[in-house]
PDB file of C-alpha atoms in Angstrom:
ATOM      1  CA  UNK Y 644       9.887  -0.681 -23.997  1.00 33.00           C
ATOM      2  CA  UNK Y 645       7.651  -3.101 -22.764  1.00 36.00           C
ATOM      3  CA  UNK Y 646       5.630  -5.310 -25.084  1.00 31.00           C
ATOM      4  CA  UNK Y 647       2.133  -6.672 -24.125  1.00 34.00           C
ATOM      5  CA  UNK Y 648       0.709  -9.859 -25.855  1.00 32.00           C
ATOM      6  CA  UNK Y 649      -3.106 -10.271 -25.695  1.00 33.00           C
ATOM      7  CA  UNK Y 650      -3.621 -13.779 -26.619  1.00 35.00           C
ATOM      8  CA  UNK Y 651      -6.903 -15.611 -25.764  1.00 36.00           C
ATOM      9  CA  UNK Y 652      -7.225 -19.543 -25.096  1.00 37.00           C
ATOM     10  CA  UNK Y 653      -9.745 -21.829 -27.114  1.00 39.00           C
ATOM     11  CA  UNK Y 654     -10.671 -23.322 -23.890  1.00 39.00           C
ATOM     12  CA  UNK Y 655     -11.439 -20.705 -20.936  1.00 41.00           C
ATOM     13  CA  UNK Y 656     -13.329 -21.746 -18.177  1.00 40.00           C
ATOM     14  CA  UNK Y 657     -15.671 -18.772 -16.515  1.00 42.00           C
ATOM     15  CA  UNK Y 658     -16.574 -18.688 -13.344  1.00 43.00           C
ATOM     16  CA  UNK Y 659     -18.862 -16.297 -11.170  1.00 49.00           C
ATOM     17  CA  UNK Y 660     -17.384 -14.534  -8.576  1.00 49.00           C
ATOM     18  CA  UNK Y 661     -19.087 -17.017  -5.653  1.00 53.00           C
ATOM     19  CA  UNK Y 662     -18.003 -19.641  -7.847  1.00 56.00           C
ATOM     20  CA  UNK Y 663     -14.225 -18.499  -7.665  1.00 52.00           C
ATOM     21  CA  UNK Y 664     -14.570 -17.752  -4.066  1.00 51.00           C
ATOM     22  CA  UNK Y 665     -15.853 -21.295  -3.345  1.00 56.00           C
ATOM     23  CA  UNK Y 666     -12.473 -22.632  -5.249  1.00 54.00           C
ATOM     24  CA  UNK Y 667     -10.445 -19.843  -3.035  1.00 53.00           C
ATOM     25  CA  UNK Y 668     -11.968 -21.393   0.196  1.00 53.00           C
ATOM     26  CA  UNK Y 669     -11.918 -24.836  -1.285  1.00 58.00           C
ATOM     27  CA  UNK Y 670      -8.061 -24.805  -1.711  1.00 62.00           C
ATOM     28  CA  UNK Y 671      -7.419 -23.180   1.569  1.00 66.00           C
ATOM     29  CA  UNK Y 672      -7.469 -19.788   0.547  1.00 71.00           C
ATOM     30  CA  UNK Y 673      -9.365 -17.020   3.477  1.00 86.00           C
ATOM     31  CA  UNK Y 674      -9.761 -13.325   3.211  1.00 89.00           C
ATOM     32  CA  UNK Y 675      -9.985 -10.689   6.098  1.00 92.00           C
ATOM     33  CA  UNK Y 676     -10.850  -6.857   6.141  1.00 93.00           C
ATOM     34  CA  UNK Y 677      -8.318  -5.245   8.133  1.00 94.00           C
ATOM     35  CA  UNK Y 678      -9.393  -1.353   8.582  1.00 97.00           C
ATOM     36  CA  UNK Y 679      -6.384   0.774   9.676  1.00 96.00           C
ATOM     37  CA  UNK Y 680      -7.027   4.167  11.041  1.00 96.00           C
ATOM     38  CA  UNK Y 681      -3.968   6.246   9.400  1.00 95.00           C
ATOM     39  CA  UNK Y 682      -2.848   9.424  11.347  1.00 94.00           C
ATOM     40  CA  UNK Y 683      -2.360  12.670   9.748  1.00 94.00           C
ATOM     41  CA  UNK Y 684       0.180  12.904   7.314  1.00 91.00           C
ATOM     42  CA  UNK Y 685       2.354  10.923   4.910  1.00 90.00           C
ATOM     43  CA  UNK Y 686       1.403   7.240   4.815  1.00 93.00           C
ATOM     44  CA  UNK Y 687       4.642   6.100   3.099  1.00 94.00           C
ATOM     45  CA  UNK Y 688       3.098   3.441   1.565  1.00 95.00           C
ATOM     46  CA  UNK Y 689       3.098   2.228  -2.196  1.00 95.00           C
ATOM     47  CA  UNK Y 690       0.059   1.767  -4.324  1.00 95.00           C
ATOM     48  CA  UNK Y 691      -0.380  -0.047  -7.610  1.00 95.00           C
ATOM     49  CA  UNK Y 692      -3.042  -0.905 -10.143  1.00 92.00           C
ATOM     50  CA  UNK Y 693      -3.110  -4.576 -11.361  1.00 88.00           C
ATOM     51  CA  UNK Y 694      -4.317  -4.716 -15.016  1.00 83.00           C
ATOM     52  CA  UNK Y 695      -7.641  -6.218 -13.397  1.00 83.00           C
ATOM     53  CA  UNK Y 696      -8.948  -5.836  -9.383  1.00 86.00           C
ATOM     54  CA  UNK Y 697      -8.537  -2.986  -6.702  1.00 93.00           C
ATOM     55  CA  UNK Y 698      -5.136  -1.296  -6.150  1.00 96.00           C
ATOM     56  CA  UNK Y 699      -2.781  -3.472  -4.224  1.00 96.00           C
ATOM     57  CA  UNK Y 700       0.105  -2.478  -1.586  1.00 96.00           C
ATOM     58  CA  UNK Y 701       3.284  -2.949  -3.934  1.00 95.00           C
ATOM     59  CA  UNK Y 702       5.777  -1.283  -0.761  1.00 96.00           C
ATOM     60  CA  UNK Y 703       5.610  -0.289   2.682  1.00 96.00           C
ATOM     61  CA  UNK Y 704       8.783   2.159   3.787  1.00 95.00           C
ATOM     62  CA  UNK Y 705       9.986   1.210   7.133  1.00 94.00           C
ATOM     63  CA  UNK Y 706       9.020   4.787   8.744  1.00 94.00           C
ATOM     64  CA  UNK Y 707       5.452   4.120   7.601  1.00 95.00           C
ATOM     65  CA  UNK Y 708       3.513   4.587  10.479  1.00 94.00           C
ATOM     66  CA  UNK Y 709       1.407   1.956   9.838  1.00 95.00           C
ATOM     67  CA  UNK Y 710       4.129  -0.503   8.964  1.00 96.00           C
ATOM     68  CA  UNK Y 711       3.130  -3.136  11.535  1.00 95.00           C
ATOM     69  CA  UNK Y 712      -0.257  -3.132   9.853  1.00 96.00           C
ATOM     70  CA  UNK Y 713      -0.061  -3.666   6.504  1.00 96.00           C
ATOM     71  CA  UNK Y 714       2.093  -6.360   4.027  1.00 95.00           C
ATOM     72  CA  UNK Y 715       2.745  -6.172   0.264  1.00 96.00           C
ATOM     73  CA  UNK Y 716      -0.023  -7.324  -1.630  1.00 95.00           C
ATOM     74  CA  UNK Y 717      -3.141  -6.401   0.479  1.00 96.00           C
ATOM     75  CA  UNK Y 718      -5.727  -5.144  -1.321  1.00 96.00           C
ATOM     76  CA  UNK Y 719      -7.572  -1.310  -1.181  1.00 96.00           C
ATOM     77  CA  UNK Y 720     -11.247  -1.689  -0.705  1.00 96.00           C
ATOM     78  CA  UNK Y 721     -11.968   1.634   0.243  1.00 96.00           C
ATOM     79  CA  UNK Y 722     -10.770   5.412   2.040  1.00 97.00           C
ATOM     80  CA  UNK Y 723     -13.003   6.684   4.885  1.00 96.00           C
ATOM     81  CA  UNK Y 724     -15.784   4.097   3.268  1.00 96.00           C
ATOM     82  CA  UNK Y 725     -15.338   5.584  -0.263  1.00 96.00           C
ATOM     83  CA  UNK Y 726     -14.919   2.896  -2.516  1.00 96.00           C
ATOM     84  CA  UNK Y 727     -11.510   2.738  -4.463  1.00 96.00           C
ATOM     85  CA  UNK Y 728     -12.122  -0.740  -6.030  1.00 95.00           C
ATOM     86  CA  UNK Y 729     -11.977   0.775  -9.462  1.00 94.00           C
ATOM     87  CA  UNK Y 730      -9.816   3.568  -9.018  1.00 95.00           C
ATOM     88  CA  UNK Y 731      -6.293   4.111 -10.552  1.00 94.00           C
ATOM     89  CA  UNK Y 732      -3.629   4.119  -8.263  1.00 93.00           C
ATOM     90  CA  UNK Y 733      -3.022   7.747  -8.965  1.00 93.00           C
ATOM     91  CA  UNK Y 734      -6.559   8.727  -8.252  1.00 95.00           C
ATOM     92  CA  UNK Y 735      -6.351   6.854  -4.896  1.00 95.00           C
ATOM     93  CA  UNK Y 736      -3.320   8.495  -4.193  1.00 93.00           C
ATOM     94  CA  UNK Y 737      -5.078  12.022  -4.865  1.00 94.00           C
ATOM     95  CA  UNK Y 738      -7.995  10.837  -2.591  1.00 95.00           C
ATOM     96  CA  UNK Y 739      -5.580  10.429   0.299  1.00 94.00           C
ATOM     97  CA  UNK Y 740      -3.480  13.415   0.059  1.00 92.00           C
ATOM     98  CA  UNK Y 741      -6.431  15.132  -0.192  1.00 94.00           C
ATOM     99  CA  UNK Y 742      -7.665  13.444   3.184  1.00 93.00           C
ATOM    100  CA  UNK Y 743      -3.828  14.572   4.605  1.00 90.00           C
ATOM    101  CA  UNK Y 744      -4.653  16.941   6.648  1.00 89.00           C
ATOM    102  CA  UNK Y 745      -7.780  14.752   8.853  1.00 92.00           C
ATOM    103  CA  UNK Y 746      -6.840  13.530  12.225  1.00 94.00           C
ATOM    104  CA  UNK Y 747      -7.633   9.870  10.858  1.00 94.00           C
ATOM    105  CA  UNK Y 748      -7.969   8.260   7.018  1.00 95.00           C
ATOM    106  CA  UNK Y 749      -9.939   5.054   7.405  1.00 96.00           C
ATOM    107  CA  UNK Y 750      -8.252   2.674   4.851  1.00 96.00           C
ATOM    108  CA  UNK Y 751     -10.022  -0.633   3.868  1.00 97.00           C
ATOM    109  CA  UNK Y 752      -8.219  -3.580   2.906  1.00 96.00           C
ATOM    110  CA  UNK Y 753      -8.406  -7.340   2.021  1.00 95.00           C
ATOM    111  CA  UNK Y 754      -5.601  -9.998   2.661  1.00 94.00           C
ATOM    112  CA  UNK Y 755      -5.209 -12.899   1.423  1.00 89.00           C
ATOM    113  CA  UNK Y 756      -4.097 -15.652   3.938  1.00 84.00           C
ATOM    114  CA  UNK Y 757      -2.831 -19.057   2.707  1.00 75.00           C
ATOM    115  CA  UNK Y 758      -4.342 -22.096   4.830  1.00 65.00           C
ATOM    116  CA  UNK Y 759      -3.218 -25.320   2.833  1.00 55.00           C
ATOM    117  CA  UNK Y 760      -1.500 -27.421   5.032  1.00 50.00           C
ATOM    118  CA  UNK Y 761       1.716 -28.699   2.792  1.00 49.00           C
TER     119      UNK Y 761
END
């Protein structure tokens, strides 16, 4: 059993999204699209819905064959240019299969790439 606690702050700052993206960049924070043209078939490759944001890469199976192109945590932007931003990881996962049989699947994603110099 997993208990949830939804407890707001008194003091919560809100930002706009070019505001947050300004902080991202400001602390050293980029993000790239990386398209990867999947091949027919089983991906072998783990999606997951955060409570908030697109479905994120949780695993990648070593006999994925597009293992050398993806890490945990990217983000899914879209499949063959359909946007998934707001899908459910089990609708995305539908979407795919049901693209399993095409001789590519365009998948859309965002990483996040650490720049701060420590």
């Amino acid at each position: 059993m997993v208990t949830v606690s939804k407890k707001r702050a008194a003091n919560v700052t809100v930002r706009t999204s070019q505001e947050a993206q300004r902080a991202r960049i400001d602390a050293g924070v980029k993000e790239e699209v990386i398209n990867v043209y999947a091949p027919p078939g089983r991906l072998g490759v783990v999606i997951d819905t955060p409570d908030d944001g697109p479905p994120v890469v949780h695993a990648i199976r070593d006999s994925s064959a597009i293992a050398d192109q993806l890490r945990v945590g990217d983000k899914l932007l879209s499949v063959d240019d359909e946007d998934v931003t707001s899908m459910t990881a089990i609708k995305v996962s539908k979407l795919i299969t049901m693209k399993n049989a095409n001789p590519t699947r365009k998948l859309s994603f965002i990483r996040t790439i650490n720049n701060s110099v420590r």
